[in-house]
Structure formats: C-alpha cells, structure tokens
Tab-separated table of C-alpha atoms and ligand atoms in Angstrom:
chain	number	residue	atom	x	y	z
A	1296	MET	CA	213.525	60.816	15.460
A	1297	ARG	CA	211.407	63.735	13.749
A	1298	LEU	CA	209.223	65.585	15.755
A	1299	PRO	CA	205.381	65.680	14.590
A	1300	SER	CA	205.488	69.275	13.314
A	1301	ILE	CA	203.119	72.121	15.594
A	1302	THR	CA	200.335	71.874	12.591
A	1303	ALA	CA	199.939	68.276	13.427
A	1304	ILE	CA	199.897	68.024	16.720
A	1305	ALA	CA	196.958	70.867	16.859
A	1306	LEU	CA	194.887	69.188	14.200
A	1307	VAL	CA	194.853	66.049	16.992
A	1308	ALA	CA	194.069	68.104	19.432
A	1309	THR	CA	191.329	69.593	17.538
A	1310	LEU	CA	190.203	65.899	16.358
A	1311	GLY	CA	190.445	65.005	19.572
A	1312	ALA	CA	188.294	67.329	21.277
A	1313	GLY	CA	185.943	67.101	18.675
A	1314	ILE	CA	185.887	63.505	18.809
A	1315	ALA	CA	184.853	64.221	23.065
A	1316	HIS	CA	182.046	66.037	21.896
A	1317	ALA	CA	181.556	64.222	18.849
A	1318	GLU	CA	178.229	62.459	19.849
A	1319	SER	CA	175.777	62.346	22.230
A	1320	PRO	CA	175.569	59.930	24.779
A	1321	LYS	CA	174.487	56.052	24.450
A	1322	LEU	CA	171.824	54.537	25.635
A	1323	LYS	CA	172.476	50.466	27.012
A	1324	GLN	CA	169.947	48.354	25.687
A	1325	LYS	CA	167.955	46.908	28.789
A	1326	ASP	CA	164.160	45.198	30.234
A	1327	THR	CA	163.669	48.659	31.641
A	1328	TYR	CA	164.675	52.688	31.864
A	1329	LYS	CA	164.463	55.266	34.190
A	1330	VAL	CA	162.875	58.127	31.378
A	1331	GLY	CA	162.427	61.471	32.496
A	1332	PHE	CA	159.584	63.142	30.312
A	1333	ALA	CA	159.911	66.984	30.804
A	1334	GLN	CA	156.213	68.747	29.530
A	1335	THR	CA	156.696	72.830	29.122
A	1336	GLU	CA	152.551	72.898	30.647
A	1337	SER	CA	148.760	71.398	30.704
A	1338	ASN	CA	147.320	74.297	29.682
A	1339	ASN	CA	145.601	73.083	26.386
A	1340	PRO	CA	144.337	69.463	25.065
A	1341	TRP	CA	147.202	69.370	22.968
A	1342	ARG	CA	149.532	69.044	25.901
A	1343	ILE	CA	147.504	67.380	27.789
A	1344	ALA	CA	146.828	64.356	24.860
A	1345	GLU	CA	150.758	64.155	24.387
A	1346	THR	CA	151.002	63.736	28.598
A	1347	ARG	CA	148.774	60.809	27.872
A	1348	SER	CA	150.293	59.398	24.875
A	1349	MET	CA	153.578	59.392	26.383
A	1350	GLN	CA	152.526	57.867	29.654
A	1351	GLU	CA	150.527	54.951	27.964
A	1352	VAL	CA	153.002	53.772	26.211
A	1353	ALA	CA	155.585	53.940	29.407
A	1354	LYS	CA	154.452	50.374	30.719
A	1355	SER	CA	154.656	48.536	26.839
A	1356	CYS	CA	158.072	50.333	26.491
A	1357	GLY	CA	159.446	48.861	29.960
A	1358	TRP	CA	160.148	52.848	31.156
A	1359	ASN	CA	159.943	54.072	34.895
A	1360	LEU	CA	158.456	57.643	33.912
A	1361	VAL	CA	159.498	60.730	35.559
A	1362	TYR	CA	157.322	63.380	35.133
A	1363	THR	CA	157.476	66.965	35.605
A	1364	ASP	CA	154.763	69.794	34.096
A	1365	ALA	CA	157.123	73.011	33.753
A	1366	GLY	CA	153.794	75.315	34.574
A	1367	GLY	CA	154.728	77.757	31.322
A	1368	SER	CA	157.962	77.988	32.492
A	1369	ALA	CA	161.077	77.927	30.786
A	1370	ALA	CA	163.126	78.575	33.409
A	1371	LYS	CA	161.342	75.706	35.897
A	1372	GLN	CA	161.682	73.443	32.821
A	1373	VAL	CA	165.438	73.674	32.882
A	1374	ALA	CA	164.908	73.237	36.845
A	1375	ASP	CA	162.911	69.622	36.030
A	1376	VAL	CA	165.879	68.535	33.450
A	1377	GLU	CA	168.157	69.030	36.214
A	1378	SER	CA	166.262	67.054	38.555
A	1379	MET	CA	166.431	64.455	36.398
A	1380	ILE	CA	169.968	64.738	35.715
A	1381	ALA	CA	170.261	64.312	39.654
A	1382	GLN	CA	168.112	61.159	39.967
A	1383	LYS	CA	170.269	59.369	37.362
A	1384	VAL	CA	167.514	59.076	34.828
A	1385	ASP	CA	168.389	56.709	32.057
A	1386	LEU	CA	167.232	58.827	29.090
A	1387	ILE	CA	165.423	62.211	29.356
A	1388	VAL	CA	162.378	63.031	26.732
A	1389	LEU	CA	162.135	66.976	26.429
A	1390	ALA	CA	159.777	69.144	24.675
A	1391	PRO	CA	161.736	72.647	24.597
A	1392	ARG	CA	159.393	75.378	26.013
A	1393	GLU	CA	161.360	77.770	24.035
A	1394	GLU	CA	163.950	77.328	21.420
A	1395	LYS	CA	167.400	79.034	23.596
A	1396	PRO	CA	166.186	78.650	27.455
A	1397	LEU	CA	166.808	74.683	27.107
A	1398	ILE	CA	170.201	74.484	25.469
A	1399	PRO	CA	172.288	74.744	28.680
A	1400	ALA	CA	169.967	71.932	30.289
A	1401	VAL	CA	170.246	69.537	27.302
A	1402	MET	CA	173.992	70.337	27.283
A	1403	LYS	CA	174.326	69.708	31.451
A	1404	ALA	CA	172.636	66.196	29.634
A	1405	LYS	CA	175.119	65.676	27.278
A	1406	LYS	CA	177.677	66.171	30.032
A	1407	ALA	CA	176.403	63.622	32.597
A	1408	GLY	CA	176.278	61.016	29.872
A	1409	ILE	CA	172.556	61.074	29.639
A	1410	PRO	CA	170.849	60.781	25.781
A	1411	VAL	CA	167.935	63.303	25.767
A	1412	ILE	CA	165.312	63.265	22.597
A	1413	LEU	CA	163.619	66.268	21.857
A	1414	ILE	CA	159.704	66.019	21.232
A	1415	ASP	CA	157.086	67.844	19.841
A	1416	ARG	CA	159.604	71.427	19.564
A	1417	ASN	CA	162.775	71.975	19.071
A	1418	VAL	CA	165.999	73.768	20.647
A	1419	ASP	CA	167.663	76.528	18.402
A	1420	GLN	CA	169.700	75.136	15.145
A	1421	LYS	CA	172.578	77.217	15.616
A	1422	LEU	CA	173.387	76.587	19.400
A	1423	ALA	CA	172.828	72.680	19.650
A	1424	GLY	CA	172.835	69.780	17.047
A	1425	ALA	CA	171.024	66.235	16.308
A	1426	GLY	CA	174.048	63.501	17.046
A	1427	LYS	CA	176.429	65.837	19.234
A	1428	ASP	CA	174.452	67.569	21.679
A	1429	TYR	CA	170.799	64.946	21.619
A	1430	VAL	CA	169.794	62.268	20.120
A	1431	THR	CA	167.140	63.425	17.770
A	1432	PHE	CA	164.170	65.635	17.169
A	1433	ILE	CA	160.848	63.903	17.096
A	1434	GLY	CA	158.129	66.287	15.138
A	1435	SER	CA	156.072	68.073	12.936
A	1436	ASP	CA	157.667	70.275	10.293
A	1437	PHE	CA	156.245	73.393	11.376
A	1438	ILE	CA	157.090	75.346	7.941
A	1439	ASP	CA	155.166	73.239	6.062
A	1440	GLN	CA	152.211	72.880	8.514
A	1441	GLY	CA	152.330	77.595	8.026
A	1442	ARG	CA	152.855	76.861	4.454
A	1443	ARG	CA	149.688	75.015	4.159
A	1444	ALA	CA	147.339	76.959	6.421
A	1445	GLY	CA	148.754	79.605	3.929
A	1446	GLU	CA	147.626	77.942	0.919
A	1447	TRP	CA	144.347	76.550	2.116
A	1448	LEU	CA	143.512	80.512	2.467
A	1449	VAL	CA	144.724	81.809	-0.587
A	1450	LYS	CA	141.980	79.419	-2.417
A	1451	ALA	CA	139.697	79.892	0.236
A	1452	THR	CA	139.674	83.862	0.000
A	1453	GLY	CA	140.436	84.239	-3.849
A	1454	GLY	CA	144.374	85.417	-3.063
A	1455	LYS	CA	142.040	88.736	-0.780
A	1456	GLY	CA	142.440	89.429	2.463
A	1457	LYS	CA	142.991	91.477	5.602
A	1458	ILE	CA	144.611	88.717	8.192
A	1459	VAL	CA	144.978	88.991	11.741
A	1460	GLU	CA	147.668	86.289	12.981
A	1461	LEU	CA	147.675	84.827	16.660
A	1462	GLU	CA	151.108	83.158	17.340
A	1463	GLY	CA	151.879	80.957	19.837
A	1464	THR	CA	154.361	80.740	22.730
A	1465	THR	CA	157.226	83.980	21.625
A	1466	GLY	CA	160.615	81.646	21.010
A	1467	SER	CA	158.917	77.965	20.098
A	1468	SER	CA	159.945	76.604	17.628
A	1469	PRO	CA	155.998	76.194	16.228
A	1470	ALA	CA	155.584	79.697	16.826
A	1471	ASN	CA	158.226	80.596	14.713
A	1472	ASN	CA	158.629	78.631	12.206
A	1473	ARG	CA	154.440	78.457	11.462
A	1474	LYS	CA	155.186	82.093	11.269
A	1475	LYS	CA	157.537	81.835	8.825
A	1476	GLY	CA	156.032	78.894	6.765
A	1477	PHE	CA	152.685	81.085	6.162
A	1478	ASP	CA	153.999	85.218	6.294
A	1479	ASP	CA	156.357	83.506	3.389
A	1480	LEU	CA	153.264	82.241	1.084
A	1481	VAL	CA	151.171	84.873	1.919
A	1482	ALA	CA	154.006	87.183	1.043
A	1483	LYS	CA	153.565	86.137	-2.828
A	1484	HIS	CA	149.929	86.879	-2.999
A	1485	ALA	CA	149.859	90.911	-3.358
A	1486	GLY	CA	146.091	90.918	-2.149
A	1487	MET	CA	146.473	89.004	0.914
A	1488	LYS	CA	148.039	91.393	3.907
A	1489	VAL	CA	148.977	90.063	7.810
A	1490	VAL	CA	147.478	93.644	9.373
A	1491	ALA	CA	148.329	92.788	12.915
A	1492	SER	CA	150.203	89.667	14.760
A	1493	GLN	CA	150.683	88.663	18.613
A	1494	SER	CA	151.029	85.871	20.737
A	1495	GLY	CA	148.109	84.244	22.365
A	1496	ASP	CA	150.469	81.816	24.302
A	1497	PHE	CA	149.015	78.922	22.651
A	1498	ALA	CA	146.196	79.571	24.952
A	1499	ARG	CA	142.052	79.769	24.224
A	1500	ASP	CA	141.321	82.708	26.318
A	1501	LYS	CA	144.635	84.682	25.583
A	1502	GLY	CA	143.637	83.671	21.501
A	1503	ARG	CA	140.440	85.548	22.775
A	1504	GLN	CA	141.658	88.467	24.336
A	1505	VAL	CA	144.032	89.356	21.885
A	1506	MET	CA	141.347	88.612	18.600
A	1507	GLN	CA	139.159	91.200	20.493
A	1508	THR	CA	141.963	93.946	20.831
A	1509	LEU	CA	143.130	93.708	17.412
A	1510	LEU	CA	139.267	93.765	16.206
A	1511	GLN	CA	139.002	97.414	17.882
A	1512	ALA	CA	142.663	98.239	15.517
A	1513	HIS	CA	141.224	96.285	12.462
A	1514	PRO	CA	137.126	96.220	12.163
A	1515	ASP	CA	137.727	95.103	8.602
A	1516	VAL	CA	139.698	91.717	9.000
A	1517	THR	CA	138.671	89.260	7.196
A	1518	ALA	CA	141.100	86.436	7.736
A	1519	VAL	CA	142.566	85.043	11.029
A	1520	TYR	CA	145.269	82.563	11.268
A	1521	ALA	CA	146.248	81.194	14.594
A	1522	HIS	CA	149.034	78.868	15.137
A	1523	ASN	CA	146.766	76.967	17.141
A	1524	ASP	CA	143.366	75.934	17.252
A	1525	GLU	CA	142.904	76.964	20.917
A	1526	MET	CA	143.313	80.495	19.827
A	1527	ALA	CA	141.047	79.793	16.753
A	1528	ILE	CA	138.484	79.173	18.881
A	1529	GLY	CA	138.998	81.850	21.683
A	1530	ALA	CA	139.064	84.405	17.916
A	1531	ILE	CA	135.400	82.829	17.107
A	1532	ALA	CA	134.092	83.922	20.205
A	1533	ALA	CA	135.539	86.804	19.992
A	1534	LEU	CA	134.876	87.199	16.070
A	1535	GLU	CA	130.945	86.290	17.471
A	1536	ALA	CA	130.474	88.641	20.325
A	1537	ALA	CA	131.791	91.636	17.739
A	1538	GLY	CA	128.446	90.685	16.010
A	1539	LYS	CA	130.768	89.213	13.370
A	1540	LYS	CA	130.172	85.413	11.734
A	1541	PRO	CA	133.405	83.323	11.763
A	1542	GLY	CA	133.201	81.206	8.429
A	1543	GLN	CA	130.701	84.080	6.569
A	1544	ASP	CA	132.216	87.589	7.373
A	1545	VAL	CA	135.844	86.216	8.416
A	1546	ILE	CA	137.313	82.949	7.273
A	1547	VAL	CA	139.396	81.027	10.046
A	1548	VAL	CA	142.094	78.938	9.730
A	1549	SER	CA	144.477	77.070	12.228
A	1550	ILE	CA	146.992	74.368	13.311
A	1551	ASP	CA	146.108	71.046	15.458
A	1552	GLY	CA	143.119	69.171	14.824
A	1553	THR	CA	141.654	68.882	17.692
A	1554	ARG	CA	138.174	67.642	18.462
A	1555	ASP	CA	136.758	71.145	19.162
A	1556	ALA	CA	138.199	72.660	15.739
A	1557	LEU	CA	136.840	69.626	13.989
A	1558	THR	CA	133.463	70.277	15.498
A	1559	ALA	CA	133.956	74.151	14.617
A	1560	ILE	CA	134.905	73.106	11.048
A	1561	ALA	CA	131.667	71.351	10.740
A	1562	ALA	CA	129.820	73.738	12.003
A	1563	GLY	CA	131.178	76.012	9.166
A	1564	LYS	CA	132.337	78.785	11.955
A	1565	MET	CA	136.360	77.667	10.958
A	1566	GLY	CA	137.455	77.018	7.774
A	1567	ALA	CA	140.315	74.231	8.431
A	1568	THR	CA	142.931	73.268	10.451
A	1569	VAL	CA	146.132	71.550	9.972
A	1570	GLN	CA	146.861	68.462	12.070
A	1571	SER	CA	149.902	68.413	14.373
A	1572	SER	CA	149.799	65.292	15.979
A	1573	PRO	CA	150.276	65.196	19.939
A	1574	PHE	CA	150.808	61.260	19.905
A	1575	PHE	CA	154.085	61.085	20.345
A	1576	GLY	CA	154.422	57.645	23.173
A	1577	PRO	CA	154.617	54.918	20.210
A	1578	VAL	CA	157.249	56.967	17.676
A	1579	THR	CA	159.624	58.170	21.122
A	1580	CYS	CA	159.415	54.264	22.344
A	1581	ASP	CA	160.348	53.238	18.744
A	1582	THR	CA	163.253	55.423	18.667
A	1583	ALA	CA	164.573	55.112	22.114
A	1584	ARG	CA	164.450	51.185	21.214
A	1585	LYS	CA	166.372	51.994	18.231
A	1586	PHE	CA	168.926	54.018	19.640
A	1587	ALA	CA	169.881	51.534	22.153
A	1588	LYS	CA	170.338	48.661	20.037
A	1589	GLY	CA	172.388	50.968	17.744
A	1590	ASP	CA	171.101	51.722	14.683
A	1591	GLN	CA	172.054	54.816	13.215
A	1592	ILE	CA	168.722	57.882	14.534
A	1593	PRO	CA	168.297	60.452	11.785
A	1594	ALA	CA	168.970	64.040	13.112
A	1595	TRP	CA	164.687	64.802	12.449
A	1596	VAL	CA	161.956	62.121	13.080
A	1597	LYS	CA	159.520	63.730	11.038
A	1598	VAL	CA	155.732	63.303	11.816
A	1599	GLU	CA	153.295	63.311	8.757
A	1600	ASP	CA	150.125	65.428	9.523
A	1601	LYS	CA	146.615	65.392	8.094
A	1602	PHE	CA	144.520	68.011	7.085
A	1603	TYR	CA	140.943	68.792	7.569
A	1604	ASP	CA	138.375	71.077	6.221
A	1605	LYS	CA	134.499	70.635	5.792
A	1606	SER	CA	134.978	67.652	3.031
A	1607	ASN	CA	136.165	65.395	5.944
A	1608	ALA	CA	136.177	67.423	9.372
A	1609	GLN	CA	132.605	65.325	10.302
A	1610	ALA	CA	133.950	62.029	9.050
A	1611	SER	CA	137.339	62.766	11.148
A	1612	MET	CA	136.230	63.203	14.779
A	1613	ALA	CA	137.764	59.534	15.759
A	1614	ASP	CA	141.179	61.983	15.152
A	1615	GLY	CA	140.290	64.662	17.167
A	1616	TYR	CA	141.459	64.751	20.923
B	1301	LIG	C1	153.270	71.684	18.682
B	1301	LIG	C2	153.133	72.010	19.789
B	1301	LIG	C3	151.894	73.260	20.061
B	1301	LIG	C4	150.651	72.642	19.809
B	1301	LIG	C5	150.018	73.786	20.676
B	1301	LIG	O1	154.348	70.347	19.027
B	1301	LIG	O2	153.852	72.191	20.378
B	1301	LIG	O3	152.031	73.402	21.560
B	1301	LIG	O4	150.668	73.444	18.105
B	1301	LIG	C6	150.563	73.721	21.705
B	1301	LIG	O5	148.920	73.662	20.815
B	1301	LIG	O6	150.697	74.194	23.015
C-alpha cells in the first residue's frame, strides 16, 4: 500500500486547520435569544440614538438584551465583551470603539462558539475578517462619506480654501476612513489645503477646544471639515467666540445628520452634513434572523446615507435625532 506523500499529508493538515477556522460560529433558529450589545460610550446624540434603536427592536426581535456601555474605553469594552462570553449569550453585537483593541475579544467569542455581528464601526481588516472571525459588518461607507463632504466643499468654495479638519476618535474606523475619503478628494484640488488636522474625539466640547486652539495658529482658516456634527457645532461656537461668522467667513461641513446640525444648516451656520445613520436596530435584527435561517450574509451590509444642505435641511428635520 502506497503511503500518502508528505505533501499530501501537509495539505490535508493545512486544509483541516483552515476548515477548523474557516467560519464564524453559527446561530441556531429559536424564538428568543440572549443578545449582548457592547456600546462604546454615550457621549453624544448619535450614540444615544444608536442605543435607543437597539433597545427598541429588542422586544420585537425576541432579544433578551444584555447592554453594556464602555464609557469611552476600548479596554472596558473588551472586558464587557468577555463578560458577555462568560454569560454565554447567543449573539454579540459589537460597535468596536477602535479598529485594533477589540480583535482579541472577537476571537475569544469565536473560540467560545458565539457569533459576533459588528455594527457601526469595523475592526482592522488585515487582522480579522467577516465570515471567518465575525459574521458581518453592518455600517456606512465612511470613505464615501468623507469624499461626499469634500466634493460639496470644493463646489461651495470654488476649489479654494485653508481647511481645518476635526478628526473623530483616534484609531476608530470612521475617523480613519472619513479622513481618507476627504483628504484624497481635496488633494486633487491645488487650491484646497488642510492646514491642520486634530482629533476632537467625536465630542462637542473637545471639538470646540481644538478649534479654539487651531484658530490661534490659523486665523486665516476659510473652511472646517468635522468628522461628526457634534464637533462641527463645537467648532461653530469657537468661530463665533473668535468673532468669525460661520457660513460666511468660514464654511463648515460635517457628517452624521443630527437635529442640531440640521438646525445649524437651516440657520446658515453650517453648510452641509452627510448622514451617518445611527438606526441599527432593525437592520441588525433582520441580519441576525437571516443568519440563523442559514442565509448567506455578505461581508458588509452597507447602510445608505442621505445628504443635507440648505436645500433640504428644514424639510428633513424629522430625520434628525
Ligand atoms: C459612525 C459612528 C460615529 C458617529 C459619531 O458610525 O461610529 O461615532 O459619526 C459617533 O457621532 O460618536
């Protein structure tokens, strides 16, 4: 009897190892689930709207929701996920605060046989993948959001401007990709220059403080691009405190679509904002149900976002949150 060659044995071993880790854990079909939702923090209207959306859908989706709030700490969010694993939840829904620190927690859930659905923010795709380590990423196209904000600003300024960029939470996928989308677009226009770019951590008052500081170094700024409306509104307060007229001396463009942003656009203080929907409850319930049924789930369940400027902000107030 001919023994299989070393190559054949190695191939089977590799495949076997591969197969063992080929797929993320499954979700059985049943009437009710114990679902963990690990939130990053509740420091702005966007995050509060997201949490409300998840809590509102829980009842109709048959979820007994285990909710945690990491208070802005990725380390605490890791501990929150580990606690959900210890509680043997059926499914973990995670908005990873930053792209890298949450990956070990995702792998621990996989090892414990608990499927993870990422919503709102993603993990570093070089270190973990949909279908293999987690079920899918449900969220907006942050690069496209940055590009759309940049496109609008180029049109609004005739392709000329000294831009201050207020970045979101350092290391988060929305901050990384909103920066990439915007900066790549603006770099194509010789008259547009990002003169300063700094994190305001997606928070209103931090955005105001950073804008106040950057204004001292760049008093001739003509435009502000904020990675979210909260920082944009903080920047508007800083501009006004410095005697500038937002919407006239300085054009402000942002992302999210909060009610305060729609109000600022209608009042002429903000130019435009790209929606970044926080309403993840229904789409997460639908995706989990399809997954349990055995449907093929795409690696990215993309959320489509609207766009608001002075032409539609007032009429769209009901979209705000
Ligand atoms: C986007 C989300 C961002 C919002 C911010 O999906 O992660 O986090 O744009 C929020 O307002 O803090």
